[in-house]
PDB file of C-alpha atoms in Angstrom:
ATOM      1  CA  ASN A   1       0.000   0.000   0.000  1.00  0.00           C
ATOM      2  CA  LYS A   2       2.369   2.644  -1.264  1.00  0.00           C
ATOM      3  CA  ILE A   3       2.397   5.398  -3.829  1.00  0.00           C
ATOM      4  CA  GLY A   4       5.765   6.067  -5.383  1.00  0.00           C
ATOM      5  CA  ARG A   5       7.295   8.918  -7.353  1.00  0.00           C
ATOM      6  CA  LEU A   6      10.248   8.576  -9.706  1.00  0.00           C
ATOM      7  CA  ALA A   7      12.119  11.843 -10.366  1.00  0.00           C
ATOM      8  CA  PRO A   8      14.254  10.990 -13.428  1.00  0.00           C
ATOM      9  CA  ALA A   9      16.155  14.307 -13.262  1.00  0.00           C
ATOM     10  CA  THR A  10      17.614  13.361  -9.868  1.00  0.00           C
ATOM     11  CA  ASN A  11      17.369   9.585 -10.240  1.00  0.00           C
ATOM     12  CA  THR A  12      15.393   9.341  -6.982  1.00  0.00           C
ATOM     13  CA  ILE A  13      12.369   7.383  -5.901  1.00  0.00           C
ATOM     14  CA  THR A  14      10.140   8.473  -3.004  1.00  0.00           C
ATOM     15  CA  GLU A  15       7.369   6.314  -1.546  1.00  0.00           C
ATOM     16  CA  TRP A  16       4.463   7.142   0.740  1.00  0.00           C
ATOM     17  CA  ASP A  17       2.610   4.560   2.856  1.00  0.00           C
ATOM     18  CA  ILE A  18      -1.182   4.555   2.597  1.00  0.00           C
ATOM     19  CA  SER A  19      -2.938   4.115   5.951  1.00  0.00           C
ATOM     20  CA  VAL A  20      -5.592   1.545   5.032  1.00  0.00           C
ATOM     21  CA  ASN A  21      -4.164  -1.978   4.891  1.00  0.00           C
ATOM     22  CA  GLY A  22      -5.388  -3.953   1.921  1.00  0.00           C
ATOM     23  CA  SER A  23      -6.879  -0.868   0.280  1.00  0.00           C
ATOM     24  CA  ASP A  24      -5.741  -2.072  -3.185  1.00  0.00           C
ATOM     25  CA  ILE A  25      -4.631   1.170  -4.809  1.00  0.00           C
ATOM     26  CA  SER A  26      -5.405   0.572  -8.438  1.00  0.00           C
ATOM     27  CA  HIS A  27      -5.511   3.945 -10.223  1.00  0.00           C
ATOM     28  CA  LEU A  28      -4.178   7.458  -9.734  1.00  0.00           C
ATOM     29  CA  SER A  29      -4.306  10.896 -11.341  1.00  0.00           C
ATOM     30  CA  VAL A  30      -2.224  14.030 -10.704  1.00  0.00           C
ATOM     31  CA  GLY A  31      -3.921  17.340  -9.828  1.00  0.00           C
ATOM     32  CA  PHE A  32      -3.041  21.051 -10.139  1.00  0.00           C
ATOM     33  CA  ALA A  33      -0.195  21.363  -7.660  1.00  0.00           C
ATOM     34  CA  GLY A  34       1.269  17.888  -7.897  1.00  0.00           C
ATOM     35  CA  GLU A  35      -1.229  16.334  -5.492  1.00  0.00           C
ATOM     36  CA  VAL A  36      -2.057  12.739  -6.351  1.00  0.00           C
ATOM     37  CA  TYR A  37      -5.631  11.448  -6.280  1.00  0.00           C
ATOM     38  CA  PHE A  38      -5.943   7.679  -5.997  1.00  0.00           C
ATOM     39  CA  ALA A  39      -8.600   4.992  -5.852  1.00  0.00           C
ATOM     40  CA  GLU A  40      -8.654   2.562  -2.932  1.00  0.00           C
ATOM     41  CA  SER A  41     -10.874  -0.095  -4.457  1.00  0.00           C
ATOM     42  CA  ASN A  42     -11.066  -2.542  -1.522  1.00  0.00           C
ATOM     43  CA  ALA A  43     -11.478   0.251   1.035  1.00  0.00           C
ATOM     44  CA  ASN A  44     -14.109   2.049  -1.113  1.00  0.00           C
ATOM     45  CA  LYS A  45     -12.324   5.388  -0.809  1.00  0.00           C
ATOM     46  CA  ILE A  46     -10.832   8.161  -2.887  1.00  0.00           C
ATOM     47  CA  GLY A  47      -7.564   9.440  -1.457  1.00  0.00           C
ATOM     48  CA  ARG A  48      -5.342  12.455  -2.014  1.00  0.00           C
ATOM     49  CA  LEU A  49      -1.613  12.593  -1.351  1.00  0.00           C
ATOM     50  CA  ALA A  50      -0.014  16.044  -1.027  1.00  0.00           C
ATOM     51  CA  PRO A  51       3.688  15.226  -1.541  1.00  0.00           C
ATOM     52  CA  ALA A  52       4.836  18.698  -0.459  1.00  0.00           C
ATOM     53  CA  THR A  53       3.416  18.176   3.045  1.00  0.00           C
ATOM     54  CA  ASN A  54       3.309  14.349   3.165  1.00  0.00           C
ATOM     55  CA  THR A  55      -0.414  14.641   3.944  1.00  0.00           C
ATOM     56  CA  ILE A  56      -2.975  12.017   2.944  1.00  0.00           C
ATOM     57  CA  THR A  57      -6.716  12.768   2.914  1.00  0.00           C
ATOM     58  CA  GLU A  58      -9.349  10.095   2.288  1.00  0.00           C
ATOM     59  CA  TRP A  59     -13.048  10.292   1.422  1.00  0.00           C
ATOM     60  CA  ASP A  60     -15.556   7.411   1.677  1.00  0.00           C
ATOM     61  CA  ILE A  61     -17.404   6.724  -1.587  1.00  0.00           C
ATOM     62  CA  PRO A  62     -21.188   6.861  -0.915  1.00  0.00           C
ATOM     63  CA  THR A  63     -21.987   3.595  -2.745  1.00  0.00           C
ATOM     64  CA  ASN A  64     -20.724   0.600  -0.765  1.00  0.00           C
ATOM     65  CA  GLY A  65     -18.538  -1.833  -2.719  1.00  0.00           C
ATOM     66  CA  SER A  66     -18.412   0.507  -5.711  1.00  0.00           C
ATOM     67  CA  GLY A  67     -15.292  -1.129  -7.191  1.00  0.00           C
ATOM     68  CA  VAL A  68     -13.381   1.883  -8.476  1.00  0.00           C
ATOM     69  CA  ALA A  69     -11.995   1.025 -11.914  1.00  0.00           C
ATOM     70  CA  ASP A  70     -10.465   4.347 -13.051  1.00  0.00           C
ATOM     71  CA  ILE A  71      -9.897   7.901 -11.805  1.00  0.00           C
ATOM     72  CA  VAL A  72      -9.221  11.181 -13.614  1.00  0.00           C
ATOM     73  CA  PHE A  73      -8.593  14.765 -12.497  1.00  0.00           C
ATOM     74  CA  ASP A  74     -10.537  17.522 -14.264  1.00  0.00           C
ATOM     75  CA  VAL A  75      -8.242  20.525 -14.787  1.00  0.00           C
ATOM     76  CA  SER A  76     -11.207  22.737 -15.777  1.00  0.00           C
ATOM     77  CA  SER A  77     -12.919  22.399 -12.378  1.00  0.00           C
ATOM     78  CA  GLY A  78     -10.562  20.724  -9.890  1.00  0.00           C
ATOM     79  CA  ASN A  79     -13.009  17.826  -9.512  1.00  0.00           C
ATOM     80  CA  VAL A  80     -12.098  14.152  -9.550  1.00  0.00           C
ATOM     81  CA  TYR A  81     -14.149  11.682 -11.611  1.00  0.00           C
ATOM     82  CA  PHE A  82     -14.055   7.940 -11.029  1.00  0.00           C
ATOM     83  CA  ALA A  83     -15.646   4.835 -12.514  1.00  0.00           C
ATOM     84  CA  GLU A  84     -17.631   2.612 -10.130  1.00  0.00           C
ATOM     85  CA  SER A  85     -17.428  -0.714 -11.967  1.00  0.00           C
ATOM     86  CA  ASN A  86     -19.454  -2.764  -9.466  1.00  0.00           C
ATOM     87  CA  ALA A  87     -22.232  -0.169  -9.304  1.00  0.00           C
ATOM     88  CA  ASN A  88     -22.379   0.856 -12.998  1.00  0.00           C
ATOM     89  CA  LYS A  89     -21.884   4.511 -12.090  1.00  0.00           C
ATOM     90  CA  ILE A  90     -19.614   7.455 -12.690  1.00  0.00           C
ATOM     91  CA  GLY A  91     -18.793   9.365  -9.522  1.00  0.00           C
ATOM     92  CA  ARG A  92     -17.481  12.873  -8.972  1.00  0.00           C
ATOM     93  CA  LEU A  93     -15.678  14.124  -5.882  1.00  0.00           C
ATOM     94  CA  SER A  94     -15.340  17.839  -5.282  1.00  0.00           C
ATOM     95  CA  PRO A  95     -12.215  17.905  -3.087  1.00  0.00           C
ATOM     96  CA  MET A  96     -12.846  21.496  -1.979  1.00  0.00           C
ATOM     97  CA  THR A  97     -16.178  20.586  -0.348  1.00  0.00           C
ATOM     98  CA  GLY A  98     -15.825  16.810   0.075  1.00  0.00           C
ATOM     99  CA  THR A  99     -19.123  16.263  -1.743  1.00  0.00           C
ATOM    100  CA  PHE A 100     -19.912  13.415  -4.124  1.00  0.00           C
ATOM    101  CA  THR A 101     -22.237  13.177  -7.121  1.00  0.00           C
ATOM    102  CA  GLU A 102     -22.997   9.873  -8.865  1.00  0.00           C
ATOM    103  CA  TRP A 103     -24.575   9.108 -12.252  1.00  0.00           C
ATOM    104  CA  PRO A 104     -25.861   5.672 -13.314  1.00  0.00           C
ATOM    105  CA  THR A 105     -24.563   4.236 -16.597  1.00  0.00           C
ATOM    106  CA  ASP A 106     -25.943   1.449 -18.758  1.00  0.00           C
ATOM    107  CA  GLY A 107     -22.956  -0.805 -18.103  1.00  0.00           C
ATOM    108  CA  THR A 108     -19.620  -1.152 -16.370  1.00  0.00           C
ATOM    109  CA  VAL A 109     -17.289   1.781 -17.002  1.00  0.00           C
ATOM    110  CA  LYS A 110     -13.705   0.585 -17.495  1.00  0.00           C
ATOM    111  CA  LYS A 111     -11.795   3.660 -18.686  1.00  0.00           C
ATOM    112  CA  MET A 112     -12.542   7.374 -18.752  1.00  0.00           C
ATOM    113  CA  ASP A 113     -11.031  10.780 -19.445  1.00  0.00           C
ATOM    114  CA  VAL A 114     -12.042  14.439 -19.195  1.00  0.00           C
ATOM    115  CA  ASP A 115     -11.598  16.937 -22.006  1.00  0.00           C
ATOM    116  CA  PRO A 116     -10.511  20.585 -21.429  1.00  0.00           C
ATOM    117  CA  SER A 117     -14.137  21.774 -21.290  1.00  0.00           C
ATOM    118  CA  GLY A 118     -15.019  19.290 -18.504  1.00  0.00           C
ATOM    119  CA  ASP A 119     -16.928  16.699 -20.564  1.00  0.00           C
ATOM    120  CA  VAL A 120     -16.338  13.116 -19.424  1.00  0.00           C
ATOM    121  CA  TYR A 121     -15.762  10.371 -21.996  1.00  0.00           C
ATOM    122  CA  TYR A 122     -15.865   6.710 -21.038  1.00  0.00           C
ATOM    123  CA  VAL A 123     -15.721   3.193 -22.450  1.00  0.00           C
ATOM    124  CA  ASN A 124     -18.140   0.541 -21.275  1.00  0.00           C
ATOM    125  CA  GLY A 125     -17.056  -2.927 -20.146  1.00  0.00           C
ATOM    126  CA  ARG A 126     -17.419  -4.440 -23.569  1.00  0.00           C
ATOM    127  CA  GLY A 127     -15.092  -1.788 -25.000  1.00  0.00           C
ATOM    128  CA  THR A 128     -17.609  -1.053 -27.738  1.00  0.00           C
ATOM    129  CA  ILE A 129     -19.331   2.162 -26.698  1.00  0.00           C
ATOM    130  CA  ILE A 130     -17.875   5.596 -26.043  1.00  0.00           C
ATOM    131  CA  ARG A 131     -20.213   8.160 -24.591  1.00  0.00           C
ATOM    132  CA  MET A 132     -20.031  11.709 -23.383  1.00  0.00           C
ATOM    133  CA  ASP A 133     -21.871  12.827 -20.227  1.00  0.00           C
TER     134      ASP A 133
END
């Protein structure tokens, strides 16, 4: 349960321990100031590592057993979007307020991304449909 950073310019690796044992960190995305947002699939949490202060913040996902499958940071808003594969939903965390919003989808979301205007694109579990929400 660690997040690591490789700095090729200095040939150094730094690692941070994540507090929840068995949290199964599966995906991460980097925010505005180098903070790292990560999905703790087994713990059903979204976490944020602030490397400058070595601070970790965690938020509980509202849907139990959501099965986070991907996570992306939206540079247009500062929000974090994540795919809930077990719940067939897309979730959004607003880190500034700690609030969540969830939208149902018609299948398991496996991969997603956010364009510069804040639209979310995703691929369903079959890998055959791309939609914009």
